[in-house]
CSV table of C-alpha atoms in Angstrom, one decimal:
chain,number,residue,atom,x,y,z
A,1,MET,CA,96.5,-11.0,61.5
A,2,ASP,CA,99.5,-11.2,59.6
A,3,TYR,CA,102.8,-9.0,59.0
A,4,PRO,CA,102.5,-5.2,58.9
A,5,LYS,CA,102.3,-5.3,55.0
A,6,SER,CA,99.8,-2.0,55.4
A,7,VAL,CA,102.6,0.4,57.0
A,8,PRO,CA,105.0,1.8,54.9
A,9,SER,CA,108.8,2.0,55.6
A,10,VAL,CA,108.6,-0.9,58.5
A,11,GLY,CA,111.7,-2.6,57.3
A,12,LEU,CA,110.3,-5.9,55.5
A,13,VAL,CA,112.8,-7.5,53.5
A,14,ASP,CA,110.3,-10.1,51.8
A,15,GLY,CA,107.2,-9.6,53.9
A,16,ARG,CA,109.2,-10.8,57.2
A,17,PHE,CA,111.0,-8.7,59.7
A,18,VAL,CA,114.5,-8.5,59.8
A,19,ASP,CA,117.7,-7.4,62.1
A,20,GLU,CA,119.7,-3.9,61.7
A,21,ASN,CA,123.0,-4.4,59.8
A,22,PRO,CA,125.6,-2.2,60.8
A,23,VAL,CA,127.9,-3.8,58.4
A,24,ALA,CA,125.9,-3.4,55.6
A,25,GLY,CA,124.1,0.3,56.7
A,26,THR,CA,120.5,-1.6,56.8
A,27,PRO,CA,118.2,-0.4,59.3
A,28,GLY,CA,116.2,-3.4,61.6
A,29,SER,CA,112.4,-3.5,61.2
A,30,LEU,CA,110.0,-1.1,62.8
A,31,ILE,CA,107.0,-2.9,64.9
A,32,PRO,CA,104.5,-0.1,64.3
A,33,ALA,CA,101.9,0.3,67.4
A,34,VAL,CA,98.8,-0.7,65.6
A,35,TRP,CA,100.7,-4.0,64.8
A,36,GLY,CA,102.0,-4.7,68.7
A,37,ASN,CA,98.2,-4.0,69.5
A,38,SER,CA,96.5,-6.3,66.9
A,39,VAL,CA,99.0,-9.0,68.1
A,40,THR,CA,98.4,-8.2,71.5
A,41,GLN,CA,94.3,-8.6,71.1
A,42,GLU,CA,94.3,-11.7,69.2
A,43,ILE,CA,96.3,-13.3,72.5
A,44,LEU,CA,93.7,-11.9,74.7
A,45,SER,CA,90.9,-13.0,72.8
A,46,VAL,CA,92.3,-16.3,73.1
A,47,ILE,CA,92.7,-16.0,76.9
A,48,SER,CA,89.4,-14.5,77.4
A,49,ALA,CA,87.5,-17.6,75.1
A,50,GLY,CA,89.6,-20.0,77.4
A,51,GLY,CA,87.6,-18.6,80.6
A,52,LEU,CA,90.5,-16.8,81.9
A,53,THR,CA,91.2,-13.0,83.2
A,54,ALA,CA,94.2,-11.6,81.3
A,55,SER,CA,97.5,-11.2,84.0
A,56,GLU,CA,100.4,-8.9,82.4
A,57,SER,CA,102.6,-11.4,85.0
A,58,ASP,CA,101.1,-14.7,84.0
A,59,THR,CA,103.3,-15.8,81.1
A,60,GLY,CA,101.2,-19.5,80.8
A,61,GLN,CA,98.1,-18.1,80.2
A,62,LEU,CA,97.6,-18.8,76.5
A,63,LEU,CA,99.1,-22.2,77.2
A,64,LYS,CA,96.4,-22.5,79.5
A,65,ALA,CA,93.4,-20.7,77.7
A,66,ILE,CA,94.3,-23.5,74.7
A,67,GLN,CA,94.0,-26.3,76.9
A,68,SER,CA,90.3,-25.0,78.3
A,69,ILE,CA,89.3,-24.6,74.9
A,70,VAL,CA,90.4,-27.8,73.3
A,71,GLY,CA,89.1,-29.4,76.8
A,72,ASN,CA,85.7,-28.2,76.3
A,73,ALA,CA,85.5,-28.8,72.4
A,74,SER,CA,85.4,-32.9,73.4
A,75,PRO,CA,83.8,-33.8,75.7
A,76,MET,CA,86.8,-36.4,77.1
A,77,ARG,CA,89.9,-34.3,78.7
A,78,SER,CA,93.1,-36.1,79.5
A,79,VAL,CA,92.8,-36.0,83.2
A,80,VAL,CA,93.1,-38.8,85.6
A,81,THR,CA,91.4,-38.6,88.5
A,82,GLY,CA,92.0,-41.1,91.9
A,83,LEU,CA,89.3,-41.4,94.9
A,84,ALA,CA,89.2,-43.4,97.8
A,85,ALA,CA,86.9,-41.6,100.0
A,86,SER,CA,83.0,-40.3,99.1
A,87,LYS,CA,83.5,-37.1,97.4
A,88,ALA,CA,81.2,-34.5,94.9
A,89,LEU,CA,83.0,-34.1,91.5
A,90,THR,CA,83.6,-31.0,89.8
A,91,ALA,CA,84.2,-30.2,86.5
A,92,PRO,CA,87.9,-30.3,86.2
A,93,GLU,CA,88.5,-33.6,87.7
A,94,LEU,CA,86.2,-34.9,84.8
A,95,GLY,CA,88.2,-37.7,82.6
A,96,LEU,CA,88.7,-40.8,83.9
A,97,VAL,CA,87.5,-41.2,87.7
A,98,LEU,CA,89.3,-44.2,89.8
A,99,ILE,CA,87.9,-44.9,92.5
A,100,ASP,CA,88.9,-47.4,95.4
A,101,SER,CA,86.0,-48.2,97.8
A,102,SER,CA,88.2,-50.7,100.1
A,103,PRO,CA,88.4,-48.2,103.0
A,104,ALA,CA,84.3,-48.1,103.2
A,105,SER,CA,81.3,-47.8,101.3
A,106,MET,CA,81.0,-44.9,99.0
A,107,THR,CA,79.2,-41.9,97.0
A,108,VAL,CA,80.7,-40.1,94.2
A,109,THR,CA,79.0,-37.1,92.7
A,110,LEU,CA,79.0,-36.2,89.5
A,111,PRO,CA,78.8,-32.6,89.0
A,112,PRO,CA,75.3,-30.7,87.4
A,113,ALA,CA,74.3,-31.2,83.9
A,114,GLY,CA,73.3,-28.5,83.3
A,115,VAL,CA,74.1,-24.9,80.6
A,116,ALA,CA,77.3,-23.8,82.9
A,117,LEU,CA,79.1,-27.7,82.4
A,118,GLY,CA,78.0,-28.3,79.0
A,119,VAL,CA,78.6,-31.5,77.4
A,120,ARG,CA,81.0,-33.5,79.1
A,121,ASP,CA,82.4,-36.9,79.8
A,122,VAL,CA,83.2,-38.9,82.6
A,123,ILE,CA,84.5,-42.8,83.0
A,124,VAL,CA,84.0,-44.2,86.2
A,125,ARG,CA,85.7,-47.3,87.2
A,126,ARG,CA,86.1,-49.3,90.3
A,127,VAL,CA,89.5,-50.7,91.2
A,128,ASP,CA,88.8,-52.9,94.2
A,129,ASN,CA,87.1,-55.9,95.0
A,130,SER,CA,86.1,-55.4,98.5
A,131,GLY,CA,82.2,-56.0,97.8
A,132,ASN,CA,81.5,-52.4,99.6
A,133,ARG,CA,78.9,-50.5,98.1
A,134,LEU,CA,79.4,-48.0,95.3
A,135,VAL,CA,77.2,-45.2,94.8
A,136,VAL,CA,77.6,-43.1,91.6
A,137,GLN,CA,75.3,-40.3,92.3
A,138,ALA,CA,73.8,-37.5,89.9
A,139,SER,CA,73.1,-33.9,91.7
A,140,ASP,CA,70.0,-32.8,92.7
A,141,THR,CA,67.4,-33.2,90.2
A,142,ASP,CA,69.9,-34.7,87.5
A,143,ARG,CA,69.2,-38.4,86.2
A,144,ILE,CA,71.2,-40.9,84.9
A,145,ARG,CA,69.3,-42.2,81.4
A,146,PHE,CA,70.0,-45.9,82.0
A,147,HIS,CA,67.0,-48.4,81.8
A,148,THR,CA,65.0,-46.0,80.0
A,149,HIS,CA,62.5,-49.1,78.9
A,150,LEU,CA,61.6,-49.3,82.6
A,151,SER,CA,61.5,-45.4,83.5
A,152,ALA,CA,62.0,-42.5,80.8
A,153,SER,CA,63.8,-40.5,83.0
A,154,GLY,CA,66.0,-43.0,84.5
A,155,TYR,CA,67.5,-43.0,87.9
A,156,PRO,CA,69.4,-40.9,89.9
A,157,PHE,CA,72.1,-43.0,90.6
A,158,LEU,CA,74.0,-46.3,89.5
A,159,VAL,CA,76.5,-49.0,91.6
A,160,LEU,CA,79.4,-50.2,90.5
A,161,MET,CA,80.1,-53.6,91.1
A,162,GLY,CA,83.6,-55.4,91.1
A,163,ASN,CA,87.0,-54.6,90.4
A,164,GLY,CA,86.9,-52.9,86.7
A,165,ASP,CA,83.1,-52.6,86.5
A,166,TRP,CA,83.1,-48.8,84.7
A,167,TRP,CA,80.7,-46.5,83.0
A,168,HIS,CA,81.3,-43.8,80.2
A,169,LEU,CA,78.4,-41.2,80.6
A,170,ARG,CA,78.0,-37.8,78.7
A,171,SER,CA,76.4,-35.3,80.2
A,172,ASP,CA,73.8,-33.3,77.9
A,173,GLY,CA,73.6,-29.6,79.3
A,174,ALA,CA,70.1,-30.5,80.5
A,175,GLY,CA,70.4,-32.1,83.7
A,176,SER,CA,70.6,-35.4,82.6
A,177,TRP,CA,74.1,-38.0,82.1
A,178,TRP,CA,73.4,-40.5,79.4
A,179,PRO,CA,75.5,-43.8,79.1
A,180,VAL,CA,77.8,-44.6,76.1
A,181,GLY,CA,79.8,-47.7,77.7
A,182,ARG,CA,79.7,-49.9,80.3
A,183,CYS,CA,81.6,-53.1,81.4
A,184,ASP,CA,78.8,-55.1,80.9
A,185,ASN,CA,75.4,-53.9,78.8
A,186,SER,CA,73.7,-57.7,79.1
A,187,ALA,CA,70.2,-57.4,79.7
A,188,LEU,CA,68.8,-56.8,82.8
A,189,GLY,CA,67.5,-60.0,85.1
A,190,ARG,CA,68.5,-62.3,82.8
A,191,PRO,CA,70.5,-65.5,84.7
A,192,PHE,CA,73.7,-66.8,83.3
A,193,PHE,CA,75.6,-69.9,83.9
A,194,GLU,CA,79.4,-69.3,84.8
A,195,THR,CA,82.7,-71.4,85.1
A,196,SER,CA,84.2,-69.7,88.1
A,197,THR,CA,82.1,-69.1,91.8
A,198,THR,CA,83.5,-65.8,92.0
A,199,LEU,CA,81.8,-62.7,91.0
A,200,ASN,CA,82.5,-61.0,87.8
A,201,PRO,CA,82.4,-57.4,87.6
A,202,GLY,CA,79.4,-55.6,85.9
A,203,GLY,CA,76.5,-55.8,87.9
A,204,TYR,CA,76.1,-59.9,88.8
A,205,GLY,CA,74.7,-61.3,91.8
A,206,VAL,CA,73.4,-64.8,92.9
A,207,PRO,CA,69.9,-65.9,92.4
A,208,ASN,CA,69.7,-66.8,95.9
A,209,GLY,CA,66.2,-65.5,96.6
A,210,ASP,CA,67.4,-62.3,99.2
A,211,LEU,CA,65.4,-59.9,100.0
A,212,PHE,CA,66.0,-56.5,98.4
A,213,LYS,CA,65.8,-52.7,99.4
A,214,ARG,CA,63.6,-50.9,97.1
A,215,SER,CA,65.3,-47.7,97.6
A,216,GLU,CA,68.8,-49.2,96.5
A,217,TRP,CA,67.8,-51.1,93.5
A,218,PRO,CA,65.0,-48.9,91.9
A,219,TRP,CA,65.5,-50.2,88.9
A,220,LEU,CA,65.4,-53.9,89.7
A,221,TRP,CA,62.3,-53.4,91.4
A,222,ASP,CA,61.2,-51.7,88.4
A,223,PHE,CA,62.3,-55.1,86.3
A,224,ALA,CA,60.2,-57.4,88.9
A,225,ARG,CA,57.2,-55.4,88.7
A,226,THR,CA,56.9,-55.7,85.3
A,227,SER,CA,58.4,-58.9,84.5
A,228,GLY,CA,55.1,-61.0,85.0
A,229,ALA,CA,56.9,-63.4,87.1
A,230,LEU,CA,56.3,-61.2,90.8
A,231,THR,CA,54.0,-62.6,93.5
A,232,THR,CA,53.6,-62.0,97.5
A,233,GLU,CA,55.9,-63.0,99.8
A,234,ALA,CA,52.6,-65.6,101.3
A,235,ALA,CA,52.3,-67.4,98.1
A,236,ARG,CA,56.4,-67.5,97.3
A,237,ALA,CA,55.7,-71.5,98.1
A,238,GLY,CA,55.6,-72.9,94.2
A,239,MET,CA,57.0,-69.8,92.7
A,240,GLU,CA,60.4,-69.7,93.7
A,241,GLY,CA,62.0,-69.0,90.6
A,242,GLY,CA,59.9,-65.8,90.0
A,243,TRP,CA,60.0,-62.3,92.3
A,244,THR,CA,58.3,-61.2,95.2
A,245,SER,CA,57.0,-58.0,96.6
A,246,GLY,CA,58.9,-58.6,100.2
A,247,ASP,CA,56.9,-56.5,103.0
A,248,GLY,CA,54.9,-55.2,100.3
A,249,ALA,CA,56.6,-51.6,100.7
A,250,THR,CA,60.5,-51.2,101.6
A,251,ASN,CA,62.2,-54.4,100.2
A,252,PHE,CA,61.3,-57.2,97.1
A,253,ARG,CA,62.9,-60.6,96.9
A,254,ILE,CA,64.8,-61.9,93.5
A,255,PRO,CA,64.6,-65.2,92.1
A,256,GLU,CA,66.0,-68.9,93.9
A,257,ILE,CA,67.2,-71.2,91.2
A,258,ARG,CA,70.0,-72.7,93.1
A,259,GLY,CA,70.0,-76.6,92.9
A,260,GLU,CA,67.2,-76.5,90.1
A,261,PHE,CA,66.8,-77.4,86.8
A,262,LEU,CA,65.4,-75.1,84.4
A,263,ARG,CA,62.9,-75.9,81.4
A,264,VAL,CA,61.8,-73.3,79.1
A,265,LEU,CA,58.4,-71.9,79.7
A,266,SER,CA,55.5,-73.2,77.0
A,267,GLU,CA,54.3,-69.8,76.4
A,268,GLY,CA,50.9,-71.4,74.6
A,269,ARG,CA,52.5,-74.3,73.0
A,270,ASN,CA,50.2,-76.1,75.8
A,271,ILE,CA,53.2,-78.1,77.0
A,272,ASP,CA,52.9,-78.3,81.1
A,273,PRO,CA,49.7,-75.9,80.5
A,274,GLY,CA,49.3,-73.5,83.6
A,275,ARG,CA,52.4,-73.1,84.5
A,276,THR,CA,53.6,-69.3,84.8
A,277,ALA,CA,57.2,-67.8,85.0
A,278,GLY,CA,59.1,-68.8,87.7
A,279,SER,CA,56.7,-71.5,88.6
A,280,LEU,CA,58.4,-74.5,90.9
A,281,GLN,CA,57.6,-77.8,89.4
A,282,SER,CA,58.1,-81.1,91.5
A,283,HIS,CA,59.6,-84.3,90.7
A,284,SER,CA,58.0,-87.3,89.1
A,285,LEU,CA,58.4,-90.8,88.0
A,286,GLN,CA,56.4,-91.8,84.7
A,287,SER,CA,54.2,-94.8,85.6
A,288,HIS,CA,55.5,-98.2,83.8
A,289,ASN,CA,56.3,-101.4,84.2
A,290,HIS,CA,59.3,-103.5,85.5
A,291,TYR,CA,59.3,-107.5,84.6
A,292,LEU,CA,61.7,-110.1,87.1
A,293,PRO,CA,63.7,-112.7,85.7
A,294,THR,CA,62.4,-116.0,86.2
A,295,GLY,CA,65.6,-117.3,87.6
A,296,THR,CA,67.1,-117.6,91.5
A,297,GLY,CA,70.8,-116.6,92.5
A,298,ALA,CA,72.3,-112.9,93.4
A,299,ASN,CA,72.2,-111.4,89.9
A,300,TYR,CA,68.7,-113.0,88.9
A,301,LYS,CA,69.7,-114.1,85.6
A,302,PRO,CA,66.9,-116.5,83.7
A,303,ALA,CA,66.3,-120.0,84.1
A,304,PRO,CA,68.1,-122.6,82.0
A,305,GLY,CA,66.2,-122.4,78.4
A,306,ILE,CA,65.2,-118.5,78.8
A,307,PRO,CA,67.8,-115.9,76.9
A,308,ASP,CA,69.1,-113.5,78.6
A,309,GLY,CA,67.2,-110.5,78.8
A,310,VAL,CA,63.9,-111.7,78.1
A,311,TRP,CA,61.7,-111.1,81.5
A,312,ASP,CA,58.9,-113.7,82.6
A,313,VAL,CA,55.2,-111.2,82.2
A,314,GLY,CA,54.3,-113.9,84.8
A,315,THR,CA,56.2,-111.7,87.4
A,316,ASN,CA,55.4,-108.5,86.6
A,317,VAL,CA,56.2,-105.3,88.8
A,318,ASN,CA,53.9,-102.6,88.3
A,319,PHE,CA,55.7,-99.2,89.3
A,320,SER,CA,53.4,-96.6,90.2
A,321,PRO,CA,55.4,-95.9,93.5
A,322,THR,CA,53.2,-94.1,95.8
A,323,THR,CA,55.1,-95.0,99.1
A,324,THR,CA,58.8,-96.5,99.5
A,325,THR,CA,57.8,-100.2,99.1
A,326,VAL,CA,56.9,-100.8,95.2
A,327,ALA,CA,53.4,-101.7,94.1
A,328,THR,CA,53.4,-104.8,92.9
A,329,THR,CA,51.6,-107.9,91.2
A,330,TYR,CA,54.5,-110.3,92.1
A,331,PRO,CA,54.1,-113.3,94.3
A,332,ASN,CA,55.4,-111.7,97.2
A,333,PRO,CA,53.5,-108.3,98.2
A,334,ALA,CA,56.6,-107.6,100.6
A,335,PHE,CA,58.7,-107.4,97.9
A,336,ASP,CA,60.8,-104.3,98.6
A,337,SER,CA,62.5,-101.7,96.2
A,338,ASP,CA,64.9,-101.1,98.5
A,339,THR,CA,65.9,-105.0,98.3
A,340,TYR,CA,66.0,-105.6,95.2
A,341,ILE,CA,66.2,-102.3,93.1
A,342,GLY,CA,69.0,-101.8,94.8
A,343,ASN,CA,71.0,-104.6,93.3
A,344,ILE,CA,70.3,-103.6,89.7
A,345,GLY,CA,71.2,-99.9,89.6
A,346,ASN,CA,72.0,-97.0,91.0
A,347,PHE,CA,69.4,-94.8,92.2
A,348,SER,CA,68.8,-91.7,94.5
A,349,GLY,CA,65.9,-90.0,96.4
A,350,GLU,CA,64.9,-88.2,93.3
A,351,THR,CA,65.0,-89.0,89.3
A,352,ARG,CA,67.8,-87.1,87.6
A,353,PRO,CA,69.6,-86.8,84.3
A,354,ARG,CA,73.8,-87.3,84.5
A,355,ASN,CA,74.5,-83.5,84.6
A,356,ILE,CA,77.1,-80.9,85.8
A,357,ALA,CA,76.9,-78.2,88.2
A,358,LEU,CA,77.8,-74.6,87.3
A,359,PRO,CA,77.5,-72.1,89.2
A,360,ALA,CA,74.8,-69.1,88.2
A,361,ARG,CA,75.1,-65.6,88.2
A,362,ILE,CA,71.7,-62.9,87.6
A,363,LYS,CA,72.2,-59.4,86.2
A,364,LEU,CA,71.1,-57.0,89.1
A,365,ILE,CA,72.0,-53.2,86.8
């Protein structure tokens, strides 16, 4: 559109409208009908493109239409929606969705990701740390396309775990929501060490051997099935670090690694041949010999003439323990390890290196 330059005698000065000037005797500009209709149609076109029906009494439609058009042109809208109860989101509520699940477990359903919605973004963020289950569900047959290496079509829902956990999702207009970003994208099933006994947000749990429902954790069950470390409940003894198929129908068991030392799997190096991922190896002692000093006294110091630290091979003690009493070639067959060995070092029920205990976590989503 432009000023009505094509219409003669409209009274434009330098191409613009002017007011009447009675003192100077100059008339004001005229607004021809063709120009007025053109301007009105330009505005109506914007209102229509914004999805609104023109109303003569509504003076805010042009602004609303522009906001709608800008919002649809950019997937992310400047909208903040707060929720504290289960709800099906509508298109105008998409933006930043802050969810408080402290009152009870909740399900937040996304709008259908079809042609009508088009390409739209939403960030769903949890703002409580109650531990109640919080599910973000796709509509009907729609899918959220995460962990597609396990399921090409993705999954019908995800869970937000912990205060601050968030996912940024984008609809494709064809029935799918695609992750654009998330709080923590560490690999599913990976174990971690923490310096806190609390659970950080982002999808973590404790690797404590608990049973999980397959219907509530379908991606984790798919991971377990393809892990190469899956066994049955009946065969779990000795495979506590792996997964089990649970009851074979409705649940499965996650690994139990609390209080254990971890060792790298050989994977063809021929160290610990025959071991499988998740298998438990019992403690053991290397077969070896100890030598007793020839002297007497509380500290068993060597006899005169024998330097400190020199042991008498004739009093060899062979440590290949099979019982609580150490096998010995010492002249006293009743030699007891608790009586003697307890005086020369720190001992416990098992052999272990010096260590620090850190809480372990496992990525559940």
